[in-house]
XYZ file of C-alpha atoms in Angstrom:
746
model
C 80.855 84.720 133.215
C 82.640 87.824 131.905
C 79.969 89.087 129.523
C 81.696 92.444 128.973
C 84.573 90.740 127.198
C 82.258 88.539 125.138
C 79.733 91.117 123.917
C 79.748 94.638 122.540
C 78.310 97.499 124.604
C 74.701 97.223 123.356
C 74.729 93.418 123.423
C 75.993 93.431 127.005
C 73.326 95.914 128.072
C 70.626 93.686 126.574
C 72.042 90.497 128.124
C 72.097 91.784 131.720
C 68.744 93.618 131.700
C 66.456 90.888 133.055
C 63.600 92.286 135.149
C 60.840 94.173 133.363
C 59.836 94.538 129.694
C 62.668 94.800 127.176
C 62.587 95.464 123.426
C 65.779 94.532 121.575
C 65.752 96.022 118.083
C 68.249 93.724 116.394
C 69.386 94.694 112.915
C 70.312 92.005 110.399
C 73.505 90.158 111.331
C 73.838 91.985 114.666
C 74.278 88.849 116.790
C 70.815 88.599 118.336
C 71.056 84.827 118.885
C 74.346 85.401 120.692
C 72.672 87.986 122.918
C 69.741 85.690 123.705
C 71.929 82.701 124.562
C 74.229 84.737 126.813
C 71.233 86.433 128.403
C 69.746 83.053 129.314
C 73.130 81.761 130.502
C 73.511 84.876 132.661
C 70.063 84.327 134.180
C 70.827 80.695 135.027
C 74.468 80.916 136.138
C 74.781 84.424 137.573
C 71.231 85.066 138.840
C 70.387 81.474 139.886
C 67.066 81.517 138.052
C 65.707 78.013 137.527
C 65.763 77.114 133.801
C 62.203 75.791 134.097
C 61.078 79.361 134.884
C 62.242 80.548 131.454
C 60.288 80.221 128.208
C 62.162 81.046 124.982
C 60.126 81.101 121.775
C 61.555 81.005 118.254
C 59.901 80.685 114.845
C 61.608 77.519 113.557
C 62.586 74.218 115.122
C 66.047 74.696 113.629
C 66.515 78.001 115.475
C 65.197 76.460 118.702
C 67.582 73.519 118.448
C 70.595 75.725 117.728
C 69.760 78.047 120.611
C 69.354 75.186 123.061
C 72.663 73.636 121.974
C 74.478 76.954 122.434
C 72.957 77.492 125.887
C 73.936 73.954 126.855
C 77.554 74.701 125.953
C 77.449 77.611 128.413
C 75.497 76.166 131.357
C 75.514 72.391 130.879
C 72.619 69.960 131.281
C 70.599 72.400 133.384
C 69.102 73.723 130.164
C 67.218 70.440 129.675
C 64.542 71.704 132.081
C 63.932 74.812 129.998
C 61.389 75.271 127.216
C 63.125 76.464 124.032
C 60.684 75.912 121.192
C 58.457 77.403 118.518
C 55.048 78.927 119.246
C 53.340 75.853 117.846
C 55.500 73.341 119.714
C 54.986 75.198 123.000
C 51.238 75.239 122.468
C 51.127 71.544 121.555
C 52.961 70.788 124.786
C 50.400 72.743 126.797
C 47.447 71.254 124.932
C 48.675 67.679 125.420
C 48.270 68.325 129.145
C 45.174 70.498 129.206
C 43.046 70.113 126.069
C 40.524 67.841 127.783
C 39.208 71.065 129.384
C 38.063 72.014 125.860
C 36.409 68.645 125.207
C 39.182 66.993 123.173
C 41.162 63.824 123.909
C 44.828 64.339 124.664
C 45.928 62.137 121.747
C 44.508 64.653 119.233
C 45.779 64.605 115.657
C 47.406 67.624 114.014
C 46.139 68.104 110.460
C 48.557 69.362 107.843
C 47.502 71.384 104.789
C 46.563 68.232 102.849
C 44.318 66.892 105.622
C 42.792 70.335 106.034
C 41.961 70.555 102.330
C 40.311 67.102 102.339
C 38.112 68.060 105.280
C 37.171 71.442 103.794
C 36.121 69.720 100.556
C 33.924 67.359 102.576
C 32.259 70.330 104.255
C 31.703 72.075 100.921
C 30.130 68.922 99.488
C 27.747 68.553 102.432
C 26.776 72.236 102.174
C 26.350 72.085 98.376
C 28.985 74.772 97.790
C 30.565 74.514 94.339
C 34.302 75.005 93.932
C 33.429 77.122 90.883
C 31.660 79.636 93.122
C 34.061 79.652 96.079
C 37.368 77.770 95.941
C 38.615 75.612 98.785
C 41.778 77.738 98.840
C 39.772 80.924 99.435
C 37.850 79.252 102.257
C 40.995 77.839 103.879
C 42.726 81.239 103.761
C 39.677 83.017 105.175
C 39.288 80.531 108.055
C 43.016 80.726 108.797
C 42.773 84.513 108.956
C 39.887 84.344 111.417
C 41.806 82.004 113.709
C 44.899 84.205 113.530
C 42.681 87.078 114.678
C 40.949 84.949 117.352
C 37.537 85.162 115.681
C 35.360 82.120 116.384
C 33.113 80.544 113.724
C 29.982 81.792 115.553
C 31.358 85.339 115.733
C 32.352 85.231 112.052
C 28.870 83.959 111.150
C 27.202 86.740 113.140
C 29.387 89.448 111.575
C 28.626 88.302 108.018
C 24.919 87.455 108.027
C 24.270 90.159 105.439
C 27.111 89.128 103.110
C 26.095 86.167 100.943
C 29.623 85.007 100.076
C 31.119 85.453 103.543
C 28.033 83.856 105.090
C 28.648 80.725 102.986
C 32.267 80.639 104.171
C 31.044 81.060 107.749
C 28.840 77.969 107.287
C 31.904 76.003 106.165
C 33.903 77.365 109.123
C 31.203 76.167 111.559
C 30.948 72.689 110.035
C 34.730 72.404 109.622
C 35.340 73.103 113.318
C 32.667 70.550 114.272
C 34.274 67.892 112.086
C 37.722 68.686 113.480
C 36.411 68.098 116.978
C 34.590 64.919 115.913
C 37.894 63.682 114.460
C 39.732 64.730 117.642
C 41.962 66.879 115.465
C 43.386 70.384 115.332
C 44.729 72.169 112.293
C 47.924 74.218 112.411
C 46.153 77.489 113.269
C 44.166 75.803 116.046
C 47.309 75.055 118.037
C 47.679 78.671 119.127
C 43.996 79.627 118.791
C 42.917 76.807 121.133
C 45.696 77.545 123.632
C 44.556 81.167 123.897
C 40.971 79.917 124.272
C 42.132 77.527 127.002
C 43.818 80.368 128.924
C 40.846 82.717 128.615
C 38.286 80.117 129.690
C 40.360 78.566 132.510
C 41.916 81.158 134.795
C 43.512 78.498 137.008
C 45.388 77.014 134.051
C 46.581 80.452 132.923
C 47.795 81.235 136.452
C 49.681 77.921 136.562
C 51.626 78.751 133.381
C 52.161 82.361 134.493
C 53.805 81.019 137.666
C 55.749 78.459 135.672
C 57.124 80.944 133.136
C 58.227 83.972 135.116
C 60.598 85.032 132.329
C 59.551 85.025 128.676
C 61.665 85.678 125.605
C 60.350 85.887 122.035
C 62.591 85.938 118.976
C 61.482 87.425 115.608
C 58.735 89.371 117.366
C 58.009 91.380 114.216
C 56.585 88.197 112.648
C 53.935 87.562 115.302
C 50.250 87.612 114.426
C 47.326 88.489 116.683
C 46.927 85.034 118.259
C 50.679 84.727 118.967
C 50.698 88.230 120.396
C 47.772 87.371 122.677
C 49.383 84.089 123.791
C 52.518 85.971 124.884
C 50.549 88.854 126.420
C 48.519 86.506 128.620
C 51.567 84.623 129.851
C 53.535 87.812 130.589
C 50.632 89.664 132.221
C 51.480 88.611 135.798
C 55.205 89.425 135.978
C 55.854 91.505 132.815
C 59.347 90.025 132.552
C 59.067 89.892 128.798
C 61.957 90.324 126.393
C 61.155 90.516 122.695
C 63.785 90.562 119.985
C 63.095 91.610 116.438
C 63.611 93.973 113.567
C 60.672 95.871 112.108
C 62.729 96.245 108.915
C 62.503 92.469 108.470
C 58.723 92.130 108.884
C 57.907 90.278 105.644
C 55.000 87.995 106.520
C 51.953 90.294 106.498
C 50.423 87.993 103.862
C 50.211 85.253 106.480
C 49.038 87.425 109.339
C 52.175 89.017 110.801
C 51.333 92.430 112.250
C 54.174 94.954 112.297
C 52.241 96.965 114.919
C 53.104 94.310 117.507
C 56.730 95.434 117.542
C 56.150 99.103 116.698
C 53.623 99.430 119.558
C 55.547 97.407 122.151
C 56.247 100.535 124.193
C 52.509 101.343 124.235
C 51.748 97.862 125.569
C 54.544 98.153 128.146
C 55.066 101.857 128.986
C 58.086 101.108 131.203
C 59.857 99.097 128.503
C 63.556 99.545 127.924
C 64.620 99.734 124.260
C 68.084 98.665 123.091
C 69.221 98.860 119.467
C 71.752 96.379 118.037
C 73.166 98.129 114.970
C 76.660 96.606 114.753
C 76.606 94.100 111.873
C 78.984 91.126 111.924
C 77.907 89.517 108.644
C 78.239 91.707 105.586
C 80.858 93.858 103.867
C 80.450 97.623 104.114
C 79.042 98.283 100.641
C 76.356 95.631 101.093
C 75.249 97.246 104.356
C 75.246 100.717 102.823
C 73.019 99.444 100.017
C 70.648 97.844 102.552
C 70.485 101.093 104.544
C 69.837 103.077 101.347
C 66.860 100.918 100.411
C 65.168 100.562 103.805
C 65.532 104.270 104.654
C 62.777 104.908 102.083
C 60.228 103.243 104.393
C 58.370 105.574 106.722
C 56.670 103.047 109.026
C 59.764 101.930 110.947
C 61.971 102.450 113.991
C 64.973 104.586 113.154
C 68.252 102.624 113.082
C 71.308 102.297 110.877
C 73.430 99.179 110.374
C 77.173 99.692 110.656
C 80.220 97.484 110.376
C 83.934 97.532 111.075
C 84.467 95.311 108.036
C 86.006 96.623 104.801
C 83.744 97.967 102.056
C 84.383 95.030 99.721
C 83.148 94.800 96.141
C 80.458 97.040 94.750
C 77.010 95.555 94.128
C 77.058 94.080 90.632
C 74.041 94.732 88.387
C 73.274 92.735 85.260
C 70.471 93.616 82.863
C 69.835 90.438 80.871
C 68.213 90.218 77.457
C 65.789 87.588 78.747
C 65.126 85.360 81.754
C 67.109 82.615 80.001
C 70.062 84.966 79.567
C 69.703 85.872 83.263
C 70.072 82.199 84.183
C 73.101 81.786 81.927
C 74.756 84.853 83.397
C 74.347 83.610 86.973
C 75.621 80.137 86.039
C 78.670 81.651 84.321
C 79.387 83.906 87.314
C 79.305 80.960 89.709
C 81.783 79.087 87.487
C 83.937 82.201 87.181
C 84.077 82.873 90.933
C 84.841 79.204 91.697
C 87.724 79.323 89.217
C 89.140 82.568 90.618
C 88.677 81.722 94.311
C 89.805 78.209 95.209
C 88.347 78.596 98.706
C 84.803 78.865 97.374
C 82.405 75.918 97.113
C 78.978 75.561 95.518
C 77.303 75.822 98.933
C 78.626 79.392 99.229
C 76.195 80.581 96.545
C 72.493 81.348 96.904
C 70.009 82.495 94.285
C 67.092 84.364 95.801
C 63.909 85.141 93.923
C 60.438 86.521 94.636
C 58.360 83.495 93.578
C 59.032 79.752 93.393
C 58.099 79.734 89.697
C 61.352 81.557 88.900
C 63.418 78.508 89.844
C 62.659 76.608 86.607
C 65.059 78.614 84.419
C 67.899 78.138 86.894
C 67.202 74.416 87.175
C 67.383 74.042 83.392
C 70.604 76.044 83.069
C 72.281 74.372 86.052
C 71.474 70.869 84.787
C 73.009 71.707 81.403
C 75.996 73.318 83.133
C 76.638 70.486 85.625
C 76.148 72.818 88.587
C 74.784 70.950 91.632
C 71.780 72.703 93.193
C 68.976 72.184 95.687
C 65.668 73.970 96.019
C 64.378 75.036 99.417
C 60.612 75.312 99.312
C 59.915 72.817 96.547
C 58.214 69.477 97.175
C 58.983 68.604 100.788
C 59.979 65.091 101.787
C 56.867 64.686 103.933
C 54.634 65.884 101.084
C 55.503 62.929 98.839
C 52.640 60.505 98.239
C 54.282 57.396 99.648
C 55.382 59.260 102.791
C 51.926 60.772 103.323
C 50.373 57.305 102.924
C 52.462 55.766 105.697
C 52.138 58.875 107.866
C 48.347 58.535 107.512
C 48.632 54.985 108.883
C 50.636 56.311 111.847
C 48.187 59.165 112.468
C 45.220 56.817 112.446
C 46.899 54.243 114.690
C 47.583 57.078 117.147
C 44.062 58.555 116.878
C 41.338 56.190 115.558
C 38.851 59.096 115.471
C 40.769 60.589 112.535
C 38.393 60.046 109.596
C 40.598 61.964 107.146
C 43.547 59.613 107.638
C 41.226 56.600 107.572
C 39.792 57.577 104.196
C 43.324 57.875 102.803
C 44.502 54.414 103.899
C 41.367 52.240 103.793
C 42.150 51.144 100.221
C 45.920 51.756 100.116
C 47.309 49.446 98.971
C 44.333 48.172 96.977
C 42.079 45.915 99.076
C 38.776 46.079 97.130
C 37.166 48.815 99.232
C 36.007 51.275 96.595
C 35.023 54.946 96.836
C 31.293 54.216 96.824
C 31.703 51.825 99.759
C 33.743 54.407 101.668
C 31.095 57.062 101.018
C 28.352 54.776 102.352
C 30.377 54.267 105.522
C 30.955 58.030 105.824
C 27.261 58.825 105.319
C 26.223 56.238 107.893
C 28.790 57.577 110.383
C 27.490 61.132 109.853
C 23.885 60.022 110.400
C 24.834 58.240 113.630
C 27.207 61.044 114.739
C 29.956 58.428 115.064
C 33.518 58.165 113.804
C 34.038 56.042 110.705
C 36.168 53.558 112.641
C 33.394 52.930 115.150
C 31.162 52.091 112.206
C 33.796 49.732 110.789
C 33.954 47.897 114.105
C 30.266 46.995 113.674
C 30.167 46.923 109.884
C 27.289 44.424 109.717
C 24.926 47.246 110.738
C 25.714 49.291 107.619
C 23.076 48.737 104.959
C 23.685 48.024 101.253
C 27.129 46.453 101.615
C 27.924 43.154 99.926
C 29.407 40.198 101.763
C 32.627 40.770 99.843
C 32.729 44.417 100.991
C 32.229 43.332 104.593
C 34.966 40.681 104.413
C 37.461 43.172 102.990
C 36.589 45.725 105.656
C 36.907 43.169 108.469
C 40.378 42.222 107.220
C 41.356 45.898 107.246
C 39.979 46.377 110.776
C 41.887 43.310 111.964
C 45.067 44.741 110.426
C 44.607 48.152 112.066
C 43.804 46.573 115.445
C 47.052 44.622 115.302
C 48.963 47.872 114.670
C 47.158 49.593 117.552
C 48.145 46.714 119.860
C 51.774 47.034 118.703
C 51.884 50.820 119.020
C 53.129 51.039 122.609
C 55.187 47.832 122.509
C 57.584 48.606 119.671
C 59.510 51.631 118.417
C 58.143 53.971 115.754
C 60.694 52.756 113.190
C 59.689 49.147 113.876
C 56.026 50.085 113.551
C 56.695 51.678 110.149
C 58.495 48.517 109.001
C 55.565 46.404 110.219
C 53.096 48.585 108.283
C 55.182 48.402 105.102
C 55.522 44.633 105.296
C 52.112 43.554 106.642
C 50.016 45.773 104.369
C 51.984 44.773 101.280
C 52.711 48.445 100.504
C 56.443 47.885 99.992
C 55.930 44.717 97.965
C 53.493 46.502 95.657
C 56.055 49.260 95.027
C 58.875 46.799 94.359
C 56.704 44.922 91.844
C 55.650 48.143 90.127
C 56.876 49.018 86.641
C 56.531 52.759 87.269
C 59.662 54.812 86.631
C 59.751 56.377 90.100
C 59.090 53.205 92.104
C 62.758 52.766 93.081
C 63.033 56.330 94.414
C 59.755 55.879 96.299
C 61.126 52.753 97.998
C 64.258 54.750 98.894
C 62.078 57.502 100.359
C 60.306 54.986 102.588
C 63.656 53.628 103.735
C 64.613 57.202 104.573
C 61.396 57.538 106.606
C 62.424 54.511 108.675
C 65.867 56.105 109.173
C 64.262 59.403 110.223
C 62.172 57.558 112.827
C 65.224 55.670 114.116
C 67.180 58.931 114.426
C 64.251 60.499 116.266
C 64.193 57.603 118.762
C 67.829 58.129 119.703
C 67.673 61.923 119.993
C 64.241 62.657 121.473
C 63.410 62.851 125.155
C 59.997 61.435 124.266
C 60.302 58.647 121.634
C 56.550 58.009 121.469
C 54.476 57.876 118.292
C 52.629 61.081 119.305
C 55.920 62.951 119.703
C 57.180 61.712 116.327
C 53.980 62.842 114.594
C 54.264 66.270 116.217
C 57.860 66.674 115.111
C 57.029 65.763 111.516
C 53.895 67.926 111.331
C 55.614 71.027 112.714
C 58.726 70.789 110.528
C 59.381 73.645 108.067
C 61.466 74.077 104.909
C 64.234 75.921 106.735
C 64.372 73.181 109.386
C 65.461 70.839 106.578
C 68.174 73.180 105.312
C 71.533 71.387 105.377
C 74.236 74.049 105.280
C 76.968 71.442 104.708
C 75.538 70.038 101.457
C 77.808 71.290 98.653
C 75.311 72.658 96.169
C 73.990 76.046 95.090
C 70.873 76.992 97.051
C 67.755 78.174 95.199
C 65.054 79.707 97.368
C 62.595 82.550 97.755
C 63.684 85.584 99.748
C 61.019 84.704 102.318
C 62.613 81.284 102.867
C 66.096 82.805 103.133
C 65.295 84.864 106.210
C 67.684 83.899 109.006
C 70.288 82.443 106.620
C 73.478 83.908 105.172
C 75.735 83.133 102.209
C 79.099 84.471 100.991
C 77.690 85.145 97.498
C 74.059 86.067 96.820
C 72.271 86.603 93.507
C 68.954 88.448 93.754
C 67.188 87.545 90.505
C 64.164 89.079 88.797
C 64.768 92.595 90.127
C 62.075 94.215 87.991
C 58.969 96.300 88.687
C 56.189 93.768 88.333
C 58.293 90.933 89.777
C 60.184 92.473 92.706
C 58.322 94.572 93.725
C 55.194 92.886 92.441
C 52.482 94.702 90.508
C 50.234 95.010 93.565
C 53.047 96.624 95.566
C 53.465 99.335 92.949
C 49.900 100.481 93.578
C 49.652 100.180 97.380
C 51.797 102.013 99.926
C 51.702 99.290 102.626
C 52.470 96.550 100.105
C 55.395 98.578 98.745
C 56.841 99.022 102.224
C 56.620 95.266 102.817
C 58.287 94.544 99.461
C 61.040 96.984 100.374
C 61.557 95.156 103.673
C 61.776 91.929 101.681
C 64.443 93.503 99.461
C 66.325 94.572 102.598
C 66.202 90.989 103.879
C 67.552 89.710 100.566
C 70.431 92.195 100.482
C 71.478 91.428 104.058
C 71.753 87.674 103.344
C 75.003 88.441 101.453
C 78.308 88.355 103.318
C 80.904 89.133 100.628
C 79.373 89.622 97.173
C 75.933 90.712 96.018
C 74.589 90.494 92.463
C 71.229 91.933 91.421
C 69.924 90.775 88.058
C 66.940 91.682 85.895
C 65.736 90.888 82.398
C 64.396 93.036 79.588
C 61.876 90.308 78.754
C 60.698 87.157 80.508
C 57.909 84.639 80.211
C 55.273 84.997 82.924
C 52.179 82.749 82.941
C 52.946 81.705 79.376
C 53.265 85.177 77.847
C 56.242 87.415 77.178
C 56.397 90.550 79.319
C 58.810 93.430 79.568
C 59.408 95.153 82.892
C 61.612 98.040 83.951
C 64.478 97.457 86.326
C 63.325 97.419 89.964
C 62.777 100.756 91.671
C 64.686 99.345 94.640
C 67.894 99.343 92.593
C 67.482 103.063 91.882
C 67.293 103.645 95.652
C 70.874 102.415 96.083
C 73.563 105.123 95.908
C 75.180 105.180 92.475
C 78.694 104.915 93.900
C 77.833 101.523 95.460
C 76.905 99.789 92.207
C 78.454 98.861 88.887
C 77.032 97.137 85.823
C 78.507 93.789 84.877
C 78.653 91.918 81.571
C 78.843 88.272 80.579
C 82.501 87.479 79.899
C 83.388 85.360 76.893
C 84.720 81.990 78.041
C 84.620 78.328 77.110
C 81.643 78.013 79.439
C 79.634 80.876 77.978
C 80.516 79.758 74.465
C 79.175 76.275 75.139
C 75.797 77.506 76.418
C 75.438 80.188 73.731
C 76.912 78.393 70.707
C 73.756 78.791 68.607
C 73.384 82.493 69.486
C 75.191 85.646 68.440
C 77.679 86.965 71.013
C 75.820 89.916 72.529
C 75.933 92.139 69.426
C 73.736 93.747 66.844
C 74.863 93.504 63.212
C 73.663 93.871 59.675
C 72.123 91.039 57.693
C 70.773 87.749 59.035
C 72.210 87.682 62.562
C 69.818 88.432 65.407
C 70.348 89.950 68.837
C 71.093 87.299 71.498
C 67.763 87.729 73.263
C 66.116 86.107 70.189
C 63.042 88.056 71.251
C 63.334 90.815 68.648
C 61.463 89.447 65.662
C 63.490 91.283 62.990
C 67.203 92.116 62.904
C 68.002 95.746 63.673
C 68.561 97.655 60.453
C 68.895 101.411 61.046
C 68.494 103.653 58.018
C 71.762 104.645 56.370
C 71.304 108.374 57.002
C 71.087 107.703 60.768
C 74.406 105.868 61.015
C 76.998 108.268 62.488
C 80.051 109.179 60.388
C 83.649 109.795 61.409
C 85.245 108.450 64.619
C 81.984 107.839 66.430
C 80.839 104.505 67.843
C 80.539 101.954 65.041
C 77.433 99.781 64.697
C 79.434 96.563 64.995
C 80.836 97.726 68.352
C 77.449 98.195 69.990
C 77.122 95.691 72.819
C 76.290 95.668 76.499
C 79.289 96.602 78.603
C 80.859 98.849 75.954
C 82.377 102.024 77.424
C 81.377 105.186 75.594
C 81.944 108.927 75.831
C 79.301 111.616 75.282
C 80.161 115.252 74.706
C 77.755 116.481 77.412
C 77.276 113.519 79.773
C 80.858 112.254 79.863
C 81.921 108.609 80.312
C 79.340 105.832 80.561
C 78.564 102.140 79.983
C 75.936 100.672 77.649
C 73.631 98.460 79.731
C 70.691 97.871 77.376
C 70.065 97.855 73.625
C 66.706 97.768 71.875
C 65.186 98.422 68.465
C 63.276 101.697 68.088
C 61.773 102.138 64.635
C 64.644 102.427 62.176
C 67.089 103.383 64.936
C 68.604 101.783 68.034
C 67.814 102.918 71.580
C 70.750 102.674 73.984
C 70.391 102.748 77.774
C 73.644 104.093 79.199
C 74.762 104.529 82.793
C 77.000 107.618 82.888
C 79.554 107.851 85.678
C 78.395 111.293 86.827
C 75.017 111.834 85.174
C 73.172 108.570 85.958
C 71.024 106.609 83.509
C 70.154 108.075 80.097
C 68.252 106.652 77.102
C 69.831 107.856 73.823
C 69.194 107.138 70.137
C 72.278 105.755 68.390
C 71.616 107.645 65.154
C 71.407 110.987 66.968
C 73.700 110.866 70.008
C 77.375 111.825 69.472
C 78.935 108.771 71.117
C 82.587 107.785 70.942
C 83.945 104.343 71.820
C 86.435 104.450 74.719
């Protein structure tokens, strides 16, 4: 394989350096996946390293699948013996073989966030902890943080004996872990936490996997937390053939435990490490990269690097200062229509709107629906989070692991079978007193006191139903099992007979679940029920991203990491939104927000728009924020202010509003947020050839005797005068009073 002709100088150097620790600092769009795939291909084809000796870890199933497919194209079916997977999938695979050493059965369930919340609430109830004093969300986040940092419930309890609040959370943590084990279940954080525990408590098992994985590669290393770091460190300890790829400038997950020190301190952990920087960008136009470099250079806690490209500079970054968040949505919708009209090669899927929080999507949804612009939201309600899907998945989880009390409680009366909440609670209480699973109690239900004959008959019918599914589990496919559940339980029939408005779509969703299972059976090496449940539980939003669907993509900047689009709109670029209020007051938070901005900018390939609003509704109240500080960090010669062009489209969505102007009398500024029309006093209106009141509008070119040529970008009422924000070509941004400043229209 002639790697020199396929890779640039730095990429080639990274691909052929195999033995010993290696840090690849890969800037955005620098071809890191290409380097990793060719590196693995080189190891297998040119160095005759067995694929089974290589472990490659990514952060999403989508990335793992794409990498494996690309390696397969280069080396053929040999790659099938290699592990290319996420941290969680790798750990599940290990735990399925070894978890009995920790006292669990190998058919353990994996609890998602819903299951976790149900179990936490049970623990709080048993410990008499009110949700008004400590919320379940606070407890879940605190427990997750402890697991990420490899702190056991006993250690957490010991460290917080003198802190009343934390001590209460420690009690929940202790009981929660006990109940997880009783249910033969792990939550998402446990997958890595328990694998590290397994390695530390069983040296022979660790040595086996160290021998198995002589070469380890980790993508997106800047996003690793303490437990992931420790998992990799233990595996690499024997041979130190560890290659990590990442970009400290794209570390944006500190809020969920990612520790930037893992990548910044790699050379301290491995003193003999080789460091290679990939700075050649193959994604974005020159001006976009220059803007990204301008912003990120303001961070101090980073490795020095500078993205470069051989591509042309392209368009300048377009800025739009909207009157309101609604106007911001209209502007973006009009721009999409405008670009589609001017460029016949563009499609809706070429556009992405990135925002800081999911709540910002509502305005765009409203505007796009009215404008007939197809869109999809990444990070909204996931397919597997829908009620009907979770119901059937709970059946599958319980059939696979009858110790799973959480799933049992969900399905025992779904569809309705006359087993009420009070009956279920009696069963739960009896199970707790006997230290048994609920299903074991159901199998001998006659022993439970205070149940009526009718209760017992209903429960026996349910047990008989579940037992029939358990008998079928290993005899039929997963898709057939789902069909059997839907038909035998009457779940599908109940939906079809329902008069609820969404019943048809819910039936369609269940049909899609059957299709998903059938597709899994044809594509998976292991078509078992356990494997299907793992795949579904470990799926992420980005894994579901279909790049071929022709619709505008709406997503948070966090969700957009790893993706790219020809045209990107970064919305809500205001201090208080992006960066958030907390970032403005804390240095570390500000640096993370700046990295997030850098990620957003580098998603754009051809055109980048950054929009903000003078006023927007946040948590039900109107607020007014300044334009984001990050915009001021971009060189002035890289940006230009844009305006909303008058067109049939903009006329149709603004027909009840004035067209971007101030005027005398009854008309009101388009923002509709200024309570009274602007009415400057007569003595303050300039005379002669100066800018006339009726010509004041955003986008108007003006000339000032001292500051030169500029463009009006914002207009607001100030007492009896009008305040104009003007971007001057050579003097930057100035705020001037209309009645005082000598402005001429150009």
